[in-house]
CSV table of C-alpha atoms in Angstrom, one decimal:
chain,number,residue,atom,x,y,z
D,16,UNK,CA,19.2,93.6,-1.8
D,17,UNK,CA,23.0,93.0,-1.3
D,18,UNK,CA,24.2,89.4,-2.3
D,19,UNK,CA,24.7,87.1,0.7
D,20,UNK,CA,28.3,86.2,1.7
D,21,UNK,CA,29.5,82.8,1.8
D,22,UNK,CA,29.5,82.9,5.7
D,23,UNK,CA,25.9,84.1,5.8
D,24,UNK,CA,24.9,81.4,3.2
D,25,UNK,CA,26.2,78.5,5.3
D,26,UNK,CA,23.8,77.7,8.2
D,27,UNK,CA,24.7,76.8,11.6
D,28,UNK,CA,22.4,73.7,11.2
D,29,UNK,CA,24.5,72.5,8.1
D,30,UNK,CA,27.6,72.9,10.0
D,31,UNK,CA,26.4,70.9,13.0
D,32,UNK,CA,25.0,68.2,10.5
D,33,UNK,CA,28.5,67.9,9.1
D,34,UNK,CA,30.2,67.8,12.4
D,35,UNK,CA,27.9,64.9,13.4
D,36,UNK,CA,28.9,63.1,10.2
D,37,UNK,CA,32.6,63.6,10.9
D,38,UNK,CA,32.0,62.5,14.5
D,39,UNK,CA,30.1,59.4,13.5
D,40,UNK,CA,32.8,58.5,11.0
D,41,UNK,CA,35.9,59.0,13.1
D,42,UNK,CA,35.0,60.1,16.6
D,43,UNK,CA,36.2,63.4,18.2
D,44,UNK,CA,39.7,63.1,16.8
D,45,UNK,CA,38.0,63.3,13.3
D,46,UNK,CA,36.2,66.6,13.9
D,47,UNK,CA,38.6,69.4,13.3
D,48,UNK,CA,37.9,72.8,11.6
D,49,UNK,CA,40.3,71.7,8.8
D,50,UNK,CA,38.2,68.4,8.2
D,51,UNK,CA,35.0,70.5,8.5
D,52,UNK,CA,35.9,73.0,6.0
D,53,UNK,CA,36.9,70.3,3.7
D,54,UNK,CA,33.6,68.5,4.1
D,55,UNK,CA,31.7,71.8,3.5
D,56,UNK,CA,33.9,73.0,0.7
D,57,UNK,CA,34.3,76.5,2.5
D,58,UNK,CA,36.8,78.5,4.3
D,59,UNK,CA,37.4,78.4,8.1
D,60,UNK,CA,36.1,82.1,8.4
D,61,UNK,CA,32.7,81.0,7.3
D,62,UNK,CA,32.5,78.3,10.0
D,63,UNK,CA,33.9,80.8,12.6
D,64,UNK,CA,31.1,83.2,11.8
D,65,UNK,CA,28.7,80.6,13.3
D,66,UNK,CA,30.7,78.6,15.7
D,67,UNK,CA,33.4,80.0,17.9
D,68,UNK,CA,35.3,76.8,18.7
D,69,UNK,CA,35.3,73.2,18.8
D,70,UNK,CA,33.8,72.9,22.3
D,71,UNK,CA,30.9,74.9,21.1
D,72,UNK,CA,30.5,72.7,18.1
D,73,UNK,CA,30.5,69.5,20.1
D,74,UNK,CA,27.9,71.0,22.4
D,75,UNK,CA,25.7,71.9,19.4
D,76,UNK,CA,26.2,68.4,17.9
D,77,UNK,CA,25.3,66.7,21.2
D,78,UNK,CA,22.1,68.9,21.6
D,79,UNK,CA,21.0,68.3,18.1
D,80,UNK,CA,21.2,64.5,18.6
D,81,UNK,CA,19.7,64.7,22.0
D,82,UNK,CA,16.8,66.7,20.8
D,83,UNK,CA,15.8,64.0,18.3
D,84,UNK,CA,16.0,61.3,21.2
D,85,UNK,CA,13.9,63.3,23.7
D,86,UNK,CA,11.1,63.5,21.1
D,87,UNK,CA,8.4,61.1,22.3
D,88,UNK,CA,4.6,60.8,21.8
D,89,UNK,CA,2.3,62.0,24.5
D,90,UNK,CA,0.6,58.8,25.7
D,91,UNK,CA,-0.8,59.9,28.8
D,92,UNK,CA,1.3,57.5,30.6
D,93,UNK,CA,4.4,59.0,32.4
D,94,UNK,CA,5.9,55.5,32.8
D,95,UNK,CA,5.7,54.6,29.1
D,96,UNK,CA,7.0,57.9,28.1
D,97,UNK,CA,10.0,57.7,30.5
D,98,UNK,CA,10.7,54.2,28.8
D,99,UNK,CA,10.5,55.9,25.4
D,100,UNK,CA,12.9,58.6,26.3
D,101,UNK,CA,15.3,56.1,27.9
D,102,UNK,CA,15.1,53.9,24.7
D,103,UNK,CA,15.6,57.0,22.4
D,104,UNK,CA,18.8,58.0,24.4
D,105,UNK,CA,19.9,54.3,24.3
D,106,UNK,CA,19.6,54.1,20.6
D,107,UNK,CA,21.1,57.6,20.0
D,108,UNK,CA,24.2,56.6,21.9
D,109,UNK,CA,24.2,53.2,19.9
D,110,UNK,CA,24.1,55.1,16.7
D,111,UNK,CA,26.6,57.8,17.8
D,112,UNK,CA,29.5,56.4,19.7
D,113,UNK,CA,30.9,59.7,20.5
D,114,UNK,CA,27.8,60.9,22.3
D,115,UNK,CA,28.4,58.9,25.5
D,116,UNK,CA,31.6,60.6,26.3
D,117,UNK,CA,30.2,64.1,25.4
D,118,UNK,CA,27.1,63.5,27.6
D,119,UNK,CA,29.5,62.5,30.6
D,120,UNK,CA,31.6,65.6,30.0
D,121,UNK,CA,28.7,67.9,29.9
D,122,UNK,CA,27.0,66.3,32.9
D,123,UNK,CA,30.2,66.5,35.1
D,124,UNK,CA,31.6,69.9,33.8
D,125,UNK,CA,28.8,72.0,32.6
D,126,UNK,CA,25.4,70.6,33.9
D,127,UNK,CA,24.1,74.1,33.1
D,128,UNK,CA,24.7,73.5,29.3
D,129,UNK,CA,22.2,72.7,26.8
D,130,UNK,CA,22.0,68.9,27.0
D,131,UNK,CA,21.8,68.2,30.8
D,132,UNK,CA,18.9,70.6,31.5
D,133,UNK,CA,16.9,69.1,28.6
D,134,UNK,CA,17.2,65.6,29.6
D,135,UNK,CA,16.6,66.2,33.3
D,136,UNK,CA,13.5,68.3,32.4
D,137,UNK,CA,12.2,65.6,30.0
D,138,UNK,CA,12.7,62.9,32.5
D,139,UNK,CA,12.0,64.8,35.7
D,140,UNK,CA,8.7,66.3,34.4
D,141,UNK,CA,7.3,62.7,34.0
D,142,UNK,CA,8.9,61.5,37.3
D,143,UNK,CA,7.0,64.2,39.0
D,144,UNK,CA,3.7,63.2,37.1
D,145,UNK,CA,4.2,59.7,38.7
D,146,UNK,CA,3.3,61.1,42.1
D,147,UNK,CA,6.8,60.9,43.4
D,148,UNK,CA,7.2,63.2,46.5
D,149,UNK,CA,8.8,66.4,45.5
D,150,UNK,CA,11.6,66.1,47.9
D,151,UNK,CA,12.9,63.0,46.0
D,152,UNK,CA,12.4,64.3,42.5
D,153,UNK,CA,16.1,65.0,42.0
D,154,UNK,CA,17.2,61.9,43.4
D,155,UNK,CA,14.8,59.7,41.3
D,156,UNK,CA,15.5,61.6,38.2
D,157,UNK,CA,19.3,61.4,38.8
D,158,UNK,CA,18.9,57.6,39.2
D,159,UNK,CA,17.3,57.1,36.0
D,160,UNK,CA,19.6,59.5,34.1
D,161,UNK,CA,22.8,57.9,35.5
D,162,UNK,CA,21.6,54.5,34.7
D,163,UNK,CA,20.5,55.4,31.3
D,164,UNK,CA,23.9,57.0,30.6
D,165,UNK,CA,25.9,54.2,32.2
D,166,UNK,CA,24.0,51.3,30.4
D,167,UNK,CA,23.8,52.9,27.1
D,168,UNK,CA,27.5,53.9,27.3
D,169,UNK,CA,28.5,50.4,28.1
D,170,UNK,CA,26.5,49.0,25.3
D,171,UNK,CA,28.1,51.4,22.9
D,172,UNK,CA,31.5,50.4,24.2
D,173,UNK,CA,30.7,46.7,23.5
D,174,UNK,CA,29.5,47.7,20.1
D,175,UNK,CA,32.8,49.3,19.4
D,176,UNK,CA,34.7,45.9,20.2
D,177,UNK,CA,32.1,44.0,17.9
D,178,UNK,CA,32.6,46.5,15.0
D,179,UNK,CA,36.3,45.3,15.0
D,180,UNK,CA,35.1,42.1,13.3
D,181,UNK,CA,34.0,40.1,16.4
D,182,UNK,CA,30.7,38.2,16.0
D,183,UNK,CA,28.4,39.2,19.0
D,184,UNK,CA,27.0,35.7,19.5
D,185,UNK,CA,30.5,34.2,19.4
D,186,UNK,CA,31.6,36.8,21.8
D,187,UNK,CA,28.7,36.1,24.4
D,188,UNK,CA,29.2,32.4,24.0
D,189,UNK,CA,32.8,32.8,24.8
D,190,UNK,CA,32.1,34.9,27.8
D,191,UNK,CA,29.4,32.5,29.2
D,192,UNK,CA,31.7,29.6,28.7
D,193,UNK,CA,34.5,31.3,30.6
D,194,UNK,CA,32.1,32.1,33.3
D,195,UNK,CA,30.9,28.6,33.6
D,196,UNK,CA,34.5,27.4,34.0
D,197,UNK,CA,34.9,29.8,37.1
D,198,UNK,CA,35.4,28.1,40.5
D,199,UNK,CA,32.2,27.2,42.1
D,200,UNK,CA,33.2,28.0,45.7
D,201,UNK,CA,34.5,31.6,44.7
D,202,UNK,CA,32.1,32.5,41.9
D,203,UNK,CA,28.7,30.6,42.5
D,204,UNK,CA,26.6,33.6,41.3
D,205,UNK,CA,28.6,34.1,38.1
D,206,UNK,CA,28.3,30.5,37.1
D,207,UNK,CA,24.6,30.6,37.7
D,208,UNK,CA,24.1,33.5,35.2
D,209,UNK,CA,26.4,32.3,32.6
D,210,UNK,CA,23.6,30.7,30.5
D,211,UNK,CA,21.5,33.8,30.6
D,212,UNK,CA,24.5,35.8,28.9
D,213,UNK,CA,24.3,33.9,25.6
D,214,UNK,CA,20.8,34.8,24.4
D,215,UNK,CA,20.1,38.2,26.2
D,216,UNK,CA,18.7,41.1,24.2
D,217,UNK,CA,20.5,44.3,24.9
D,218,UNK,CA,17.5,46.6,24.6
D,219,UNK,CA,15.3,44.3,26.5
D,220,UNK,CA,17.9,44.1,29.4
D,221,UNK,CA,18.2,47.9,29.4
D,222,UNK,CA,14.4,48.5,29.6
D,223,UNK,CA,14.3,46.0,32.4
D,224,UNK,CA,16.7,47.9,34.4
D,225,UNK,CA,14.5,51.2,33.7
D,226,UNK,CA,11.4,49.3,35.0
D,227,UNK,CA,13.3,48.2,38.0
D,228,UNK,CA,14.2,51.8,39.0
D,229,UNK,CA,10.7,53.0,38.2
D,230,UNK,CA,9.1,50.3,40.3
D,231,UNK,CA,11.5,51.3,43.2
D,232,UNK,CA,10.5,55.0,42.6
D,233,UNK,CA,6.8,54.5,42.6
D,234,UNK,CA,6.8,52.1,45.5
D,235,UNK,CA,8.1,55.1,47.7
D,236,UNK,CA,5.2,57.3,46.5
D,237,UNK,CA,2.1,57.8,48.8
D,238,UNK,CA,-0.7,55.5,47.7
């Protein structure tokens, strides 16, 4: 048997794994074929053997992370499984700050790519199992998906601010204090919820939003 070349020995999975490591460390700017070859101790030709360009590599990295987030236990309860998927995506975006932007790009520019169909299929299959009218499947699934992306993305953005050395409790306390100082006539609602900001749990708040959407979806279902 002929010996394997370096390009053949280097697997696509290992390239994607290394790309995710670089993305987690320095974001999209930190992922170049130069940094990738250094990380893998190989030549660029070996990488190009498996991956044609950076966009393809970003798509593969996104798909790899998403695959893990969408893997949930079959409980027999579509609602519980949707919550598990939502939390899985929330935590994936929290662990990988670059993921939110990649999901937004793929959703808007290439909804036929690998990530969007998998997310919609995973959530939509369970939405249909809730007894939601078929004519509203797309709208209901889109509402859930956009909420998940938006809320998880905002949480990731907040985390990046806190990673700069800002204490979360102090940050929330300062925000609550500022809201309490707002003019009562102009901002009565903001003043009323200021106290809730101090001690809220991000994941609990996120899942409450998911539950609100699911309640609205199922309320429109026959029976």
